[in-house]
Short mmCIF file of C-alpha atoms and ligand atoms in Angstrom, two decimals:
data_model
loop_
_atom_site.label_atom_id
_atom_site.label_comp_id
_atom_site.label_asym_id
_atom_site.label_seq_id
_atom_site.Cartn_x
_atom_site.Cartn_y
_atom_site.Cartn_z
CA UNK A 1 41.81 -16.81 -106.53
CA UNK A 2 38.84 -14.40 -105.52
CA UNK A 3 38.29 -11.73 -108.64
CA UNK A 4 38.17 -8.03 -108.05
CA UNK A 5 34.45 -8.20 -107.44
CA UNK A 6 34.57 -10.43 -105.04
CA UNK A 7 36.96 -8.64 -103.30
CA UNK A 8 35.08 -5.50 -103.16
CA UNK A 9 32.22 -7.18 -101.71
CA UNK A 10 33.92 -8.57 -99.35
CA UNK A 11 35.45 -5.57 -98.29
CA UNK A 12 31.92 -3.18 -98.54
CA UNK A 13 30.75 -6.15 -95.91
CA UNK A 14 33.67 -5.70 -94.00
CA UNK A 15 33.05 -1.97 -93.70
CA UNK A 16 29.38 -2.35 -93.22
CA UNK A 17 30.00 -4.86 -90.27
CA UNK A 18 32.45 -2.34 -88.69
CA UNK A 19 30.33 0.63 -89.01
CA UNK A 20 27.32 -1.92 -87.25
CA UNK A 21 29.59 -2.03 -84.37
CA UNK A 22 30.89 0.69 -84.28
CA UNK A 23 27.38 2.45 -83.81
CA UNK A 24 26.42 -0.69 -81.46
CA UNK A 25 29.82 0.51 -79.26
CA UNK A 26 28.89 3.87 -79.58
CA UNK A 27 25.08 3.35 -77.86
CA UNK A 28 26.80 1.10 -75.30
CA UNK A 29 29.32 3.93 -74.60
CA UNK A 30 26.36 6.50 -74.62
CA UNK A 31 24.07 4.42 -72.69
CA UNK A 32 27.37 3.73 -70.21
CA UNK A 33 27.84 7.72 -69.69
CA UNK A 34 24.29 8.41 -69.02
CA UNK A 35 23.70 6.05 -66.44
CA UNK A 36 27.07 7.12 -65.10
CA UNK A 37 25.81 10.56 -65.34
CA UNK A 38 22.32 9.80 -63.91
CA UNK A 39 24.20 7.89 -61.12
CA UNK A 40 26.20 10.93 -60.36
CA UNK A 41 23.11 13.28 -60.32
CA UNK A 42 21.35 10.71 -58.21
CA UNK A 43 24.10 10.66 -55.67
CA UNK A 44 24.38 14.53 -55.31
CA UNK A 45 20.53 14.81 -55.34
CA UNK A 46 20.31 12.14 -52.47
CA UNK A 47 23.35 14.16 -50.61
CA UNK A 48 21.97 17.42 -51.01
CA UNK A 49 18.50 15.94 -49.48
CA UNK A 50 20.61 14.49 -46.23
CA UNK A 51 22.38 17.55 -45.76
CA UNK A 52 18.87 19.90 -46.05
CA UNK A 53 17.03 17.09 -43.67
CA UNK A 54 20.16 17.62 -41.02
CA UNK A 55 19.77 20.91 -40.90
CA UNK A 56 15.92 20.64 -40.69
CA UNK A 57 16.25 18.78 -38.00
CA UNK A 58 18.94 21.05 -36.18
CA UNK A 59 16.81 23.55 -36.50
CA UNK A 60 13.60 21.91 -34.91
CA UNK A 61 15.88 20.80 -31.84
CA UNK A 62 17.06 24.27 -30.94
CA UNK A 63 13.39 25.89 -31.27
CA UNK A 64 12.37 23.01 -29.25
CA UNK A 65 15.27 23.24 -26.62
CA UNK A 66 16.84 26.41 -26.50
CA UNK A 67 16.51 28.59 -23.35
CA UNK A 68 15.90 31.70 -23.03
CA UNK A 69 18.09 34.30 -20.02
CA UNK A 70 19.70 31.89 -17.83
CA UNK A 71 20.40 28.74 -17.52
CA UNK A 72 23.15 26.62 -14.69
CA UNK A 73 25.91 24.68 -15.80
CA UNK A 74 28.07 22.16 -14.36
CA UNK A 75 31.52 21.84 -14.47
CA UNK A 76 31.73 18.42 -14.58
CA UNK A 77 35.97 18.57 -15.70
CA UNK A 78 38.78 20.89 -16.46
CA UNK A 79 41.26 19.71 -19.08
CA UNK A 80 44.64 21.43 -19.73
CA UNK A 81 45.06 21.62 -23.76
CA UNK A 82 47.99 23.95 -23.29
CA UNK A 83 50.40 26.42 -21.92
CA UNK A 84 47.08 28.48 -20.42
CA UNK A 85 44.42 27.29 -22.38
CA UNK A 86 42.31 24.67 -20.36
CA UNK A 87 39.00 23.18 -21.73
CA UNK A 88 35.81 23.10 -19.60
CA UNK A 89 33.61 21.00 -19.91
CA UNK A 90 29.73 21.97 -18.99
CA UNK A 91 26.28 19.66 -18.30
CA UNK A 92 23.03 21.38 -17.64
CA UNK A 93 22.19 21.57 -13.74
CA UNK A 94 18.66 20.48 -14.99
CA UNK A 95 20.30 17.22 -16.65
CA UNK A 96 17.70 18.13 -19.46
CA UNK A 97 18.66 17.91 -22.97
CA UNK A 98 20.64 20.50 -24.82
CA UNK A 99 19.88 22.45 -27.82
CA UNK A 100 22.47 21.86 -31.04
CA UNK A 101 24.26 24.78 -31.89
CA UNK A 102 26.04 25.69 -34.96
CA UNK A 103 29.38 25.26 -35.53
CA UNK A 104 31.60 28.80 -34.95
CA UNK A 105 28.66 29.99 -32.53
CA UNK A 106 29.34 30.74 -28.30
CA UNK A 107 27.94 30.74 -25.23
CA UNK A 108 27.74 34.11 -22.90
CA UNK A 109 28.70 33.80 -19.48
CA UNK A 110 27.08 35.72 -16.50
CA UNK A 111 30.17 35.30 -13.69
CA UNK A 112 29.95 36.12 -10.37
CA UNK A 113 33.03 36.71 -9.25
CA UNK A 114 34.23 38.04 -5.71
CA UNK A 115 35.35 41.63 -5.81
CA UNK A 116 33.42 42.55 -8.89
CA UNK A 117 31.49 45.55 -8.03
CA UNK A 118 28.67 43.77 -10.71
CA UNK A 119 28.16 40.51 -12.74
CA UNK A 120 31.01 40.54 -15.66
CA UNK A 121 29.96 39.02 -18.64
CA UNK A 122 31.89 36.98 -21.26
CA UNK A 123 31.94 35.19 -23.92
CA UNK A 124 33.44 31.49 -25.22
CA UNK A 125 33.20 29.69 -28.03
CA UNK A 126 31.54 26.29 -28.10
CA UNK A 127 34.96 24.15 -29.38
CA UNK A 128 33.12 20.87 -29.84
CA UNK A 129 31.51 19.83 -32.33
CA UNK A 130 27.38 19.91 -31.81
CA UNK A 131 27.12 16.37 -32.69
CA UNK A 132 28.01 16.03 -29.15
CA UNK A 133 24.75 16.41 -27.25
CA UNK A 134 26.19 15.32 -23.69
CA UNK A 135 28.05 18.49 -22.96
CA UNK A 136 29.00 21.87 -24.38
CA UNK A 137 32.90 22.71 -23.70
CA UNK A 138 34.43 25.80 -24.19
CA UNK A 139 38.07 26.58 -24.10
CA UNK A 140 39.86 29.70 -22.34
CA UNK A 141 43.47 31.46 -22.16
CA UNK A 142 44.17 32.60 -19.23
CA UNK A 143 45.08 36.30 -20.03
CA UNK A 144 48.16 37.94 -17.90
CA UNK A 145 48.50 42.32 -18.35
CA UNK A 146 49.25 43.24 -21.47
CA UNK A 147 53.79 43.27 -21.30
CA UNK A 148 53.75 47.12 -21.35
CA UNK A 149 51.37 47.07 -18.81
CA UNK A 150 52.82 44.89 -16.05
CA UNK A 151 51.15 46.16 -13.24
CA UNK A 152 47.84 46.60 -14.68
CA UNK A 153 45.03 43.51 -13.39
CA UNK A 154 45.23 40.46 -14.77
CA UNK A 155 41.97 39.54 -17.17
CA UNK A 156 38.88 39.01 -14.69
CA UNK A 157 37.13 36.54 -16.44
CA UNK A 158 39.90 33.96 -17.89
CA UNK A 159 41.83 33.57 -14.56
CA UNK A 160 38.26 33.30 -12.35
CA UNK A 161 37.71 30.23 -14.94
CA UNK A 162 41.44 28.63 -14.51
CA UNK A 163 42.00 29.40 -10.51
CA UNK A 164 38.59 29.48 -8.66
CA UNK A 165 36.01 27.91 -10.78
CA UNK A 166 36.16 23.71 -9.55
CA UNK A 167 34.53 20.46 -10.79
CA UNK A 168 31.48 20.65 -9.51
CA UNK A 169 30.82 24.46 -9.74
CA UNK A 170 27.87 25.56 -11.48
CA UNK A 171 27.99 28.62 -13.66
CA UNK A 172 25.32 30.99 -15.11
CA UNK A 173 24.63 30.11 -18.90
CA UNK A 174 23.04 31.82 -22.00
CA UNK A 175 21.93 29.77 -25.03
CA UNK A 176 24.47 29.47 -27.72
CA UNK A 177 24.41 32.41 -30.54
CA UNK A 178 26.63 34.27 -32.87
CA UNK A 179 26.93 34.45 -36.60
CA UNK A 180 30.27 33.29 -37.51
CA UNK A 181 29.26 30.27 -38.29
CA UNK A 182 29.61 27.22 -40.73
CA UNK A 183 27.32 26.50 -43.50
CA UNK A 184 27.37 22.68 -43.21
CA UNK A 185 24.65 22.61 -46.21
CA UNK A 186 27.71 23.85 -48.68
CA UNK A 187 29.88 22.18 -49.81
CA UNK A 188 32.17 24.37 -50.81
CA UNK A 189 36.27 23.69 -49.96
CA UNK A 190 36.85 25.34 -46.71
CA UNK A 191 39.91 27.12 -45.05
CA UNK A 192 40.17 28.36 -41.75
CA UNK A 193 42.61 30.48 -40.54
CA UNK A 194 43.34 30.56 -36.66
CA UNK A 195 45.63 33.04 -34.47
CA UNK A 196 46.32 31.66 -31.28
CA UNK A 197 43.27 31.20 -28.94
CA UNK A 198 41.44 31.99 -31.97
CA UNK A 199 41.58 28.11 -32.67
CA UNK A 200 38.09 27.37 -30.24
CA UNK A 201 35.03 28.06 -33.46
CA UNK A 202 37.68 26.88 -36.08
CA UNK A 203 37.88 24.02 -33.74
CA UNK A 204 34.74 22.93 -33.75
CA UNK A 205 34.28 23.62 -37.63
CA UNK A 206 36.53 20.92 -37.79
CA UNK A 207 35.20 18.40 -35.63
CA UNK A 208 32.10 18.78 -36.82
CA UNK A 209 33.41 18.42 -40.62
CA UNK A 210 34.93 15.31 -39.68
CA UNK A 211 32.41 13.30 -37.09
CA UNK A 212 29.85 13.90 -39.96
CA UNK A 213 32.02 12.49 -42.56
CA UNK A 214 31.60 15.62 -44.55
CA UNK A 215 33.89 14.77 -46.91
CA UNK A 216 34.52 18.40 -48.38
CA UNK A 217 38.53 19.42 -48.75
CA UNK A 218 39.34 21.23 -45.45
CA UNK A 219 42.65 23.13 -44.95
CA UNK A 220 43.39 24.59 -41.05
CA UNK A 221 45.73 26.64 -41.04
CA UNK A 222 46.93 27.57 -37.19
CA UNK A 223 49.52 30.15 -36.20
CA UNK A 224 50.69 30.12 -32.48
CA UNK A 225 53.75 30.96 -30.60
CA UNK A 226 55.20 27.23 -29.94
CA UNK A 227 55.54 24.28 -28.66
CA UNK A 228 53.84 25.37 -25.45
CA UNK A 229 51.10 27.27 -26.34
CA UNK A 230 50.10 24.68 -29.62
CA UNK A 231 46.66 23.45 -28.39
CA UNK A 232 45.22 19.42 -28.94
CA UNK A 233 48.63 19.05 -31.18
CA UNK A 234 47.52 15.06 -30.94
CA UNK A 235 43.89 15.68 -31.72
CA UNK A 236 44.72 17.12 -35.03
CA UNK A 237 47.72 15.07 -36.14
CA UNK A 238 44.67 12.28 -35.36
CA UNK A 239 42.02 14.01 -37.26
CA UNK A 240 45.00 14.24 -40.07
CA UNK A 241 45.75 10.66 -40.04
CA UNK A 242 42.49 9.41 -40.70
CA UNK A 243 40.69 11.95 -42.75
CA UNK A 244 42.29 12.02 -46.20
CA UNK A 245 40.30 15.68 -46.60
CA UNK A 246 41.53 17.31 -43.60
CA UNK A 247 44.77 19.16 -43.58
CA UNK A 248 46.45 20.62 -41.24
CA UNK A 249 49.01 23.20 -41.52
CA UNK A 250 51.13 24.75 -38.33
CA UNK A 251 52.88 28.02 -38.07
CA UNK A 252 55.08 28.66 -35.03
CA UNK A 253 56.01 32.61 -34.88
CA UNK A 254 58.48 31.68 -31.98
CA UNK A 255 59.54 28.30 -31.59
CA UNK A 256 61.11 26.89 -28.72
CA UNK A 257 64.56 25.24 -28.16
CA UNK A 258 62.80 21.55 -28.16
CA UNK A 259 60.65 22.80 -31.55
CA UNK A 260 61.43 21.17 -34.70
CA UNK A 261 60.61 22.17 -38.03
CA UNK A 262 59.04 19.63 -40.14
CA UNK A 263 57.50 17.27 -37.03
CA UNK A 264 55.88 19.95 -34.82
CA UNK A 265 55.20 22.74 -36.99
CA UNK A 266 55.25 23.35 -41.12
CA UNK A 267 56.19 27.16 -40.99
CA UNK A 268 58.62 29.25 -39.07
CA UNK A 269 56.81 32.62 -39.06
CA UNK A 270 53.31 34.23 -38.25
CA UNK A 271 50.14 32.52 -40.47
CA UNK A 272 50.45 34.30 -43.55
CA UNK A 273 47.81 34.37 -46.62
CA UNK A 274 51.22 34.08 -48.68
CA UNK A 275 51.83 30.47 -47.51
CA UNK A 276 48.10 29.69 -47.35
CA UNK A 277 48.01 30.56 -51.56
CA UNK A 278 51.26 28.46 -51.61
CA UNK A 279 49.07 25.60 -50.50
CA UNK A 280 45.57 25.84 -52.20
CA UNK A 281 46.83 27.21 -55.26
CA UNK A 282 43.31 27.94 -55.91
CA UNK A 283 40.91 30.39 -54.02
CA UNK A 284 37.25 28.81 -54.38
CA UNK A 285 37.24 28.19 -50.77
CA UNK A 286 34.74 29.69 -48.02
CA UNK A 287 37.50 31.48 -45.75
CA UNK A 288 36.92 31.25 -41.79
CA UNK A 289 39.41 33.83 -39.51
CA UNK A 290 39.40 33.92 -35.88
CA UNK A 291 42.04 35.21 -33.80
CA UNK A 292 43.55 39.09 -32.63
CA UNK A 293 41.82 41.87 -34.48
CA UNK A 294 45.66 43.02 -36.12
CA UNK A 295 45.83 39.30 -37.46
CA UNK A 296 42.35 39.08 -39.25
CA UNK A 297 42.58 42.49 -40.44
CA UNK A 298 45.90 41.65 -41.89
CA UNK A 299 44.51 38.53 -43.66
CA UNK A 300 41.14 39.43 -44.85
CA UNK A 301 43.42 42.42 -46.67
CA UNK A 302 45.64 39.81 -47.97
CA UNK A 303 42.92 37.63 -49.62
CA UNK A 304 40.88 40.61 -50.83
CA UNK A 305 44.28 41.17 -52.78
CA UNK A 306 44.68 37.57 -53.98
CA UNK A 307 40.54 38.28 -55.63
CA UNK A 308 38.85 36.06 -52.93
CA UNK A 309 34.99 37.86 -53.16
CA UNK A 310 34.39 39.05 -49.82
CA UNK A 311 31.13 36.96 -49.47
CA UNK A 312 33.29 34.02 -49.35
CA UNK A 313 35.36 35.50 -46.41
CA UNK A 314 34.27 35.06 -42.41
CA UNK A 315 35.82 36.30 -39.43
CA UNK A 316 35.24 36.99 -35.88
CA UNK A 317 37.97 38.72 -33.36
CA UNK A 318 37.36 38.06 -30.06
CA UNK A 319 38.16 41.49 -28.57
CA UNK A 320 38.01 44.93 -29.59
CA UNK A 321 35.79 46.71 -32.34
CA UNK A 322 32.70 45.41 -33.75
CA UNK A 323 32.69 42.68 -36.44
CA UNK A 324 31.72 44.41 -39.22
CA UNK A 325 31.06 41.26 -41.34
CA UNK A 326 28.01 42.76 -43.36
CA UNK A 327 28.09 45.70 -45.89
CA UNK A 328 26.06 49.22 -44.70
CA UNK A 329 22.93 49.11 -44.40
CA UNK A 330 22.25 51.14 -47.49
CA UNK A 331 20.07 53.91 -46.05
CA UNK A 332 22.43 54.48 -43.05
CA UNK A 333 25.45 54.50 -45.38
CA UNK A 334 23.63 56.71 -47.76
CA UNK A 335 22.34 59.07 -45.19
CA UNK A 336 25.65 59.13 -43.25
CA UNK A 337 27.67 60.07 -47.06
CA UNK A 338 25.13 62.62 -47.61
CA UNK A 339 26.34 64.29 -44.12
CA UNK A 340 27.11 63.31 -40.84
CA UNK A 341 24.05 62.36 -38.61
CA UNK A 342 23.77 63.69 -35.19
CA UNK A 343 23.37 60.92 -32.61
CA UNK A 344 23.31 61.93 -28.66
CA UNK A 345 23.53 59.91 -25.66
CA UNK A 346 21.58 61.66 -23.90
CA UNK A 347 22.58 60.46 -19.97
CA UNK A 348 26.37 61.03 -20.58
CA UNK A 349 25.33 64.81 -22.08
CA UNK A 350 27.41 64.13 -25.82
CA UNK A 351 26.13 65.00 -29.45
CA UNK A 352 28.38 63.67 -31.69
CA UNK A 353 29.04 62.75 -35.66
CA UNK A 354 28.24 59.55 -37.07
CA UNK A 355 29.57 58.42 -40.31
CA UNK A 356 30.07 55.50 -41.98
CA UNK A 357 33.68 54.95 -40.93
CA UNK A 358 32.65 55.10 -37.25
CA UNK A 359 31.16 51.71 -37.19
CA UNK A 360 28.27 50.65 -34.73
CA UNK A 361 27.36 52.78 -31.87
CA UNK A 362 28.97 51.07 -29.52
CA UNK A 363 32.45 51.62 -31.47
CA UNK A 364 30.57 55.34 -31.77
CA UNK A 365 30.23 55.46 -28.18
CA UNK A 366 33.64 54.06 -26.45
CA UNK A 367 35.34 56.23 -29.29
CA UNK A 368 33.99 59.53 -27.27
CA UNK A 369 33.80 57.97 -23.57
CA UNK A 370 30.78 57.00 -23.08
CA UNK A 371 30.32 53.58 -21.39
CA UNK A 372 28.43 51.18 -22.48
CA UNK A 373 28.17 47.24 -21.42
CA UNK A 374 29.13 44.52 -24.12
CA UNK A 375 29.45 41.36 -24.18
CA UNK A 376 29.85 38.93 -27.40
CA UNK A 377 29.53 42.58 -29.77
CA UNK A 378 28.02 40.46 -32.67
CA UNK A 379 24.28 40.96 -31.54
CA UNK A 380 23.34 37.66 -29.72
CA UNK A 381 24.42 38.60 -25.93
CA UNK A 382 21.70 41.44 -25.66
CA UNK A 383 24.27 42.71 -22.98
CA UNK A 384 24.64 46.40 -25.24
CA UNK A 385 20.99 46.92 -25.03
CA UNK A 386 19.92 50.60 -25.35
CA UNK A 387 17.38 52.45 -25.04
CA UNK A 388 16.49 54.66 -27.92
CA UNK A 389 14.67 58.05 -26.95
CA UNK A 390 14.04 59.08 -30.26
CA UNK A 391 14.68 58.11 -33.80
CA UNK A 392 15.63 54.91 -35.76
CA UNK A 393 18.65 52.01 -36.40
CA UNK A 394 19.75 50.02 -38.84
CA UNK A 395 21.31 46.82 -38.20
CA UNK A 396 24.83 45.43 -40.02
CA UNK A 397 23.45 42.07 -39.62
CA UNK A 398 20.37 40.21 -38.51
CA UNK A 399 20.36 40.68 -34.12
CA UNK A 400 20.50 37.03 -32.76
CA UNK A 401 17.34 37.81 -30.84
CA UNK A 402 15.49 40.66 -31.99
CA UNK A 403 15.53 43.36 -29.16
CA UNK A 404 12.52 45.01 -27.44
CA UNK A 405 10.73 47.79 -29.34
CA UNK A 406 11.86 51.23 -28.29
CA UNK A 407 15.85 49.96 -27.74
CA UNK A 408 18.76 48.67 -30.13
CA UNK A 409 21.47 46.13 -29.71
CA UNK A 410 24.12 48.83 -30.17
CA UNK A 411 27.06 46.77 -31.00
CA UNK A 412 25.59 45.98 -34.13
CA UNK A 413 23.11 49.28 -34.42
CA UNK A 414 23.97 52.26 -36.32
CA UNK A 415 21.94 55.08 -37.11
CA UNK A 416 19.65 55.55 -40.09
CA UNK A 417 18.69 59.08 -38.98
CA UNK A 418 19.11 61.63 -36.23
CA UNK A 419 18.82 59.45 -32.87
CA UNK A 420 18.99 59.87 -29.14
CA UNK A 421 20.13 57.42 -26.97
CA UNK A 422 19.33 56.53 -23.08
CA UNK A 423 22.83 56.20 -22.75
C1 FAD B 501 32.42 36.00 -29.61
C2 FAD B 501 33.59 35.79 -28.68
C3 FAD B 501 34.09 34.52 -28.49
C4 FAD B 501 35.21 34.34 -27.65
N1 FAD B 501 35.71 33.07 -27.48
C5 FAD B 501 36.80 32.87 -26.70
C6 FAD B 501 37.35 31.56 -26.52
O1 FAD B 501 36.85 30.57 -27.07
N2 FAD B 501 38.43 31.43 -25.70
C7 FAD B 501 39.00 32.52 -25.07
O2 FAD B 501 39.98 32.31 -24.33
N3 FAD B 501 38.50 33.77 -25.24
C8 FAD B 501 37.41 33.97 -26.01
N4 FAD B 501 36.87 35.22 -26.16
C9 FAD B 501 37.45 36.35 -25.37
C10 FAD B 501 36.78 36.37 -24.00
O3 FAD B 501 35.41 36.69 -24.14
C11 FAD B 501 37.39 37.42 -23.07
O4 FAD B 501 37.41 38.66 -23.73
C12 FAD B 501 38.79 37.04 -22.62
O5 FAD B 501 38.77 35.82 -21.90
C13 FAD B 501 39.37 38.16 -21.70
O6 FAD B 501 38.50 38.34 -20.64
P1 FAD B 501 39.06 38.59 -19.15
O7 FAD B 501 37.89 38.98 -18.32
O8 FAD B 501 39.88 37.45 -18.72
O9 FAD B 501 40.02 39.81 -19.37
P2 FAD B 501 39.68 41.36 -19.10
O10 FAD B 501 39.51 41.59 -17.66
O11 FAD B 501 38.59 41.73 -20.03
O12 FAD B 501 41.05 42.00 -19.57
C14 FAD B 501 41.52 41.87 -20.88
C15 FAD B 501 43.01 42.20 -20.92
O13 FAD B 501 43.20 43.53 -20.54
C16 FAD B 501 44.15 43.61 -19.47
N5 FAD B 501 43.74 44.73 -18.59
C17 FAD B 501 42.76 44.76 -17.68
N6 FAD B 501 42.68 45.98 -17.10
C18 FAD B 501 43.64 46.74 -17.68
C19 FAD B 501 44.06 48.08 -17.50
N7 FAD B 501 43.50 48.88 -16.62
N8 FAD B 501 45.10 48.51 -18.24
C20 FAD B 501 45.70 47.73 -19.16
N9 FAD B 501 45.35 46.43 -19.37
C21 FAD B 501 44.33 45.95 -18.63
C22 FAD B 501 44.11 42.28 -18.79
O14 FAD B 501 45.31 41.98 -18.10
C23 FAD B 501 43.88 41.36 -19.97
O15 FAD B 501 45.09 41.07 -20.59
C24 FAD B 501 35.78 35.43 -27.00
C25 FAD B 501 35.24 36.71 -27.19
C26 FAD B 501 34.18 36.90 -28.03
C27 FAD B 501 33.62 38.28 -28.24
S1 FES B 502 27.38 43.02 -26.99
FE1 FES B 502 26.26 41.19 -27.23
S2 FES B 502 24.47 41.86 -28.25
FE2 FES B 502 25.71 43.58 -28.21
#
């Protein structure tokens, strides 16, 4: 029978042994989690470095290969995607390489079309993704007058492109531009909201997320009439299927008798920020919104309410007033608080007020009936150029391509002191 000493010894051993490996475990554990950890910060550090190389090298192709005014395009074939909306798909005439582009960005169009007193110019997003160097494609409703309009003309540009322009045509081209764009070196969640034919940029947000095997969480959320007019519904139940971050969520405002909840759509109902909070639960995504002007305006609102920091919200309407997507310039904003500035376009014989709430001077302009040309009215077109007489501008954002000393791009311009215009 062991004695009492002997069994405390035994026992201090004991402890001593565990407390050995316990401390040996705990390195191993220690040593474990930092190597996990270094792993881990290895991994992003080696990510981060292929996403800032990409975008190097984006960058070097379209100083390289961009174009500047002009440039002819092939249609080389005309896809229907839906009730109206038919994809066209465009080579260069010189077969020389194209530029990349950035996803969300456009092309401007310079049409000749028969009947047109002058050359109309338009603009379509690029809805592939740039990874595809082959082509560019863009995709266009055909617009019919406005119901309580019946009589009025149809839209000039959209029904030239979907009833006289052939395979085989060739089409006057500028290089892609625009500023609602996606930032593929975040990675960030992303939602993008779409209205309709709003769906082209989101579009090719989307492709591009998913041929670069970006694997960020990506929610699109898509709001269209119905069946009918619910573009590439096989594309994105495919992009869906196999890309376990890529979600797609449908809203149909008025479905059709062959519609069915649950397989063709998720929501009866117009795209609504209510559903899309339903579904993220969470609002640390980068927001993208394209479609009508009454539908972003009515979402932006919504997720300015939910607390979603405006810096984290993008949108471009494809009609209408100027984006305003960046803040005052402070001087203008200051100077038009203080009291209104005076800005005259000189040709059409008006002096009017600007203030803050007037927007750019084109909005300035068509809201006291003076013409001016536009085309894309995000400052890459150079289609609202303007001569300025005397004075100064500000801009809301950084102009695409700067614009020639002595004018202003005035869909984006506004003033930062007295100014006349050639206009
Ligand atoms: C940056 C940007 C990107 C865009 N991307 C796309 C895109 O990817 N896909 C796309 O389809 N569109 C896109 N658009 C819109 C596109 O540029 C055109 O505005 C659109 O195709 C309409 O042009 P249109 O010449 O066919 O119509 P317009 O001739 O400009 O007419 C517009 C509407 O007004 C009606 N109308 C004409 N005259 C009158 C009148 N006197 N009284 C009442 N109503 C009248 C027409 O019937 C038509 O419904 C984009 C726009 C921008 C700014
Ligand atoms: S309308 Fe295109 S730059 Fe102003």
């Amino acid at each position: 029978m062991p004695g009492w000493l002997e069994i405390g010894g035994g026992l201090i051993l004991a402890g001593a042994v565990a407390q050995t490996a316990i401390s040996l475990i705990g390195n191993a554990r220690g040593r474990l989690n930092r190597s996990r950890r270094d792993a881990a910060d290895a991994e992003f550090f080696r990510r981060r470095a292929a996403l800032m190389l990409r975008a190097a090298e984006v960058e070097r192709d379209k100083q390289l290969l961009s174009w500047t005014g002009l440039r002819k395009f092939t249609v080389t074939l005309k896809e229907e995607e839906a009730k109206d909306v038919v994809s066209f798909y465009l080579e260069p005439h010189d077969r020389k390489p194209l530029p990349p582009f950035d996803p969300g960005q456009f092309l401007t169009f310079q049409l000749r079309i028969p009947d047109q007193p002058k050359p109309v110019i338009r603009c379509y997003s690029l809805s592939e993704t740039p990874l595809e160097r082959e082509y560019y494609r863009v995709t266009i409703k055909r617009l019919d007058p406005p119901p309580n309009e019946p009589s009025a003309p149809r839209g000039v540009s959209s029904n030239f492109f979907h009833e006289a322009l052939a395979v085989g045509d060739t089409v006057d081209v500028r290089a892609p531009g625009g500023v609602f764009t996606l930032d593929m070196t975040s990675e960030r969640p992303v939602a993008l909201i779409a209205g309709g034919v709003g769906i082209t940029p989101l579009l090719s947000m989307v492709n591009t997320i998913a041929a670069s095997g970006d694997d960020r969480e990506t929610w699109l959320f898509y709001g269209v009439l119905g069946g009918s007019g619910h573009a590439m519904r096989a594309h994105f139940a495919d992009l869906a299927r196999d890309h376990p971050n890529i979600h797609i969520v449908t809203f149909y405002s008025d479905p059709e008798p062959d519609d069915r909840l649950g397989e063709h759509y998720d929501y009866e109902g117009r795209c609504r920020v209510e559903i899309v909070r339903e579904v993220l639960g969470v609002q640390n995504y980068d927001f993208y919104i394209c479609g009508p002007p009454p539908m972003i305006a009515t979402v932006i609102a919504d997720l300015e309410e939910w607390g979603v920091p405006g810096e984290r919200i993008h949108s471009e309407a494809f009609s209408a007033k100027t984006i305003q997507s960046a803040p005052l310039p402070a001087a203008a904003k200051a100077a038009g608080e203080a009291a209104a500035i005076e800005v005259c376009f000189d040709r059409s014989g008006k002096t009017v007020d600007w203030r803050p709430d007037a927007g750019a001077l084109l909005d300035l302009a068509e809201a006291h009936g003076v013409r001016l040309d536009f085309g894309c009215r995000s400052g890459s077109c150079g289609t609202c150029l303007t001569a300025i007489k005397s004075g100064e501008v500000d801009y809301l954002h950084r102009p695409g391509s700067p614009p020639e000393a002595g004018s202003c791009l005035a869909c984006i311009a506004v003033p930062s002191g007295p100014l006349v215009l050639d206009a």
